[in-house]
Amino acid sequence: SDTDVLIVVARRTEALEERVLGRCLDAASSHGLNLQWHLADLSDLRQWQATDDPFWRNVQREAVVLHGMSLEALARRWLDGRTS
């Protein structure tokens, strides 16, 4: 199976998503990697948590943070009502 990579940004826009995912796909292709890319912001994470999204459950169980905040730090932000 493939590997999922979740990139959490302050605010997801269509333009940002196209730019980031395009570069990610280029990098994966040039290195022969089979990766599934996901881009989300805090509102996405909040919604996934509220709806018990299967992808988000998997992230919570199996995630390895490569850079940035831990899942717990992100959760504190959305529980505080922050949007970024």
PDB file of C-alpha atoms in Angstrom:
ATOM      1  CA  SER A   1       0.000   0.000   0.000  1.00  0.00           C
ATOM      2  CA  ASP A   2       0.999   3.618  -0.215  1.00  0.00           C
ATOM      3  CA  THR A   3       2.123   6.008   2.484  1.00  0.00           C
ATOM      4  CA  ASP A   4      -0.004   9.021   3.402  1.00  0.00           C
ATOM      5  CA  VAL A   5       1.673  12.365   4.033  1.00  0.00           C
ATOM      6  CA  LEU A   6      -0.400  15.010   5.812  1.00  0.00           C
ATOM      7  CA  ILE A   7       0.763  18.605   5.551  1.00  0.00           C
ATOM      8  CA  VAL A   8      -0.954  20.962   8.010  1.00  0.00           C
ATOM      9  CA  VAL A   9      -0.925  24.625   7.036  1.00  0.00           C
ATOM     10  CA  ALA A  10      -2.186  27.765   8.750  1.00  0.00           C
ATOM     11  CA  ARG A  11      -4.886  28.364   6.134  1.00  0.00           C
ATOM     12  CA  ARG A  12      -5.641  26.083   3.207  1.00  0.00           C
ATOM     13  CA  THR A  13      -6.546  27.758  -0.047  1.00  0.00           C
ATOM     14  CA  GLU A  14      -7.027  26.226  -3.462  1.00  0.00           C
ATOM     15  CA  ALA A  15      -3.985  28.068  -4.835  1.00  0.00           C
ATOM     16  CA  LEU A  16      -1.777  26.912  -1.946  1.00  0.00           C
ATOM     17  CA  GLU A  17      -3.049  23.365  -2.283  1.00  0.00           C
ATOM     18  CA  GLU A  18      -2.266  23.271  -6.011  1.00  0.00           C
ATOM     19  CA  ARG A  19       1.227  24.689  -5.468  1.00  0.00           C
ATOM     20  CA  VAL A  20       2.190  22.482  -2.515  1.00  0.00           C
ATOM     21  CA  LEU A  21       0.722  19.253  -3.839  1.00  0.00           C
ATOM     22  CA  GLY A  22       2.200  19.872  -7.288  1.00  0.00           C
ATOM     23  CA  ARG A  23       5.675  20.174  -5.820  1.00  0.00           C
ATOM     24  CA  CYS A  24       5.129  17.146  -3.589  1.00  0.00           C
ATOM     25  CA  LEU A  25       4.016  15.034  -6.539  1.00  0.00           C
ATOM     26  CA  ASP A  26       7.030  16.174  -8.574  1.00  0.00           C
ATOM     27  CA  ALA A  27       9.395  15.219  -5.733  1.00  0.00           C
ATOM     28  CA  ALA A  28       7.746  11.830  -5.210  1.00  0.00           C
ATOM     29  CA  SER A  29       7.822  11.089  -8.923  1.00  0.00           C
ATOM     30  CA  SER A  30      11.473  12.022  -9.323  1.00  0.00           C
ATOM     31  CA  HIS A  31      12.437   9.718  -6.425  1.00  0.00           C
ATOM     32  CA  GLY A  32      10.097   6.851  -7.340  1.00  0.00           C
ATOM     33  CA  LEU A  33       7.986   7.181  -4.186  1.00  0.00           C
ATOM     34  CA  ASN A  34       4.376   6.050  -3.908  1.00  0.00           C
ATOM     35  CA  LEU A  35       2.966   8.700  -1.581  1.00  0.00           C
ATOM     36  CA  GLN A  36      -0.564   9.975  -1.067  1.00  0.00           C
ATOM     37  CA  TRP A  37      -0.483  13.683  -0.188  1.00  0.00           C
ATOM     38  CA  HIS A  38      -3.058  15.513   1.943  1.00  0.00           C
ATOM     39  CA  LEU A  39      -3.144  19.225   2.777  1.00  0.00           C
ATOM     40  CA  ALA A  40      -5.262  20.425   5.715  1.00  0.00           C
ATOM     41  CA  ASP A  41      -5.688  23.340   8.085  1.00  0.00           C
ATOM     42  CA  LEU A  42      -7.049  23.418  11.645  1.00  0.00           C
ATOM     43  CA  SER A  43     -10.658  23.644  10.476  1.00  0.00           C
ATOM     44  CA  ASP A  44     -10.160  20.419   8.494  1.00  0.00           C
ATOM     45  CA  LEU A  45      -8.644  18.680  11.522  1.00  0.00           C
ATOM     46  CA  ARG A  46     -11.466  19.932  13.736  1.00  0.00           C
ATOM     47  CA  GLN A  47     -14.055  18.588  11.276  1.00  0.00           C
ATOM     48  CA  TRP A  48     -12.282  15.233  10.944  1.00  0.00           C
ATOM     49  CA  GLN A  49     -12.201  14.918  14.733  1.00  0.00           C
ATOM     50  CA  ALA A  50     -15.885  15.832  15.086  1.00  0.00           C
ATOM     51  CA  THR A  51     -16.993  13.385  12.389  1.00  0.00           C
ATOM     52  CA  ASP A  52     -14.670  10.574  13.501  1.00  0.00           C
ATOM     53  CA  ASP A  53     -13.115  10.526  10.035  1.00  0.00           C
ATOM     54  CA  PRO A  54     -11.340   7.182   9.310  1.00  0.00           C
ATOM     55  CA  PHE A  55      -8.293   8.910   7.790  1.00  0.00           C
ATOM     56  CA  TRP A  56      -7.919  11.090  10.892  1.00  0.00           C
ATOM     57  CA  ARG A  57      -8.281   8.079  13.214  1.00  0.00           C
ATOM     58  CA  ASN A  58      -5.451   6.425  11.285  1.00  0.00           C
ATOM     59  CA  VAL A  59      -3.315   9.574  11.562  1.00  0.00           C
ATOM     60  CA  GLN A  60      -3.861   9.654  15.321  1.00  0.00           C
ATOM     61  CA  ARG A  61      -2.892   5.989  15.664  1.00  0.00           C
ATOM     62  CA  GLU A  62       0.067   5.780  13.306  1.00  0.00           C
ATOM     63  CA  ALA A  63       1.416   9.273  12.619  1.00  0.00           C
ATOM     64  CA  VAL A  64       5.101  10.088  12.680  1.00  0.00           C
ATOM     65  CA  VAL A  65       5.671  13.838  12.903  1.00  0.00           C
ATOM     66  CA  LEU A  66       8.471  14.783  10.528  1.00  0.00           C
ATOM     67  CA  HIS A  67       8.484  18.503  11.237  1.00  0.00           C
ATOM     68  CA  GLY A  68       6.444  20.988  13.234  1.00  0.00           C
ATOM     69  CA  MET A  69       3.924  20.578  16.017  1.00  0.00           C
ATOM     70  CA  SER A  70       2.879  17.341  17.632  1.00  0.00           C
ATOM     71  CA  LEU A  71      -0.697  16.136  17.170  1.00  0.00           C
ATOM     72  CA  GLU A  72      -1.360  17.117  20.779  1.00  0.00           C
ATOM     73  CA  ALA A  73      -0.193  20.702  20.171  1.00  0.00           C
ATOM     74  CA  LEU A  74      -2.398  20.936  17.071  1.00  0.00           C
ATOM     75  CA  ALA A  75      -5.362  19.604  19.054  1.00  0.00           C
ATOM     76  CA  ARG A  76      -4.845  22.261  21.738  1.00  0.00           C
ATOM     77  CA  ARG A  77      -5.017  24.938  19.030  1.00  0.00           C
ATOM     78  CA  TRP A  78      -8.309  23.792  17.554  1.00  0.00           C
ATOM     79  CA  LEU A  79      -9.807  23.111  20.985  1.00  0.00           C
ATOM     80  CA  ASP A  80      -8.965  26.723  21.869  1.00  0.00           C
ATOM     81  CA  GLY A  81     -10.990  27.731  18.809  1.00  0.00           C
ATOM     82  CA  ARG A  82      -8.018  28.992  16.825  1.00  0.00           C
ATOM     83  CA  THR A  83      -8.182  28.878  13.069  1.00  0.00           C
ATOM     84  CA  SER A  84      -4.442  28.857  12.393  1.00  0.00           C
TER      85      SER A  84
END
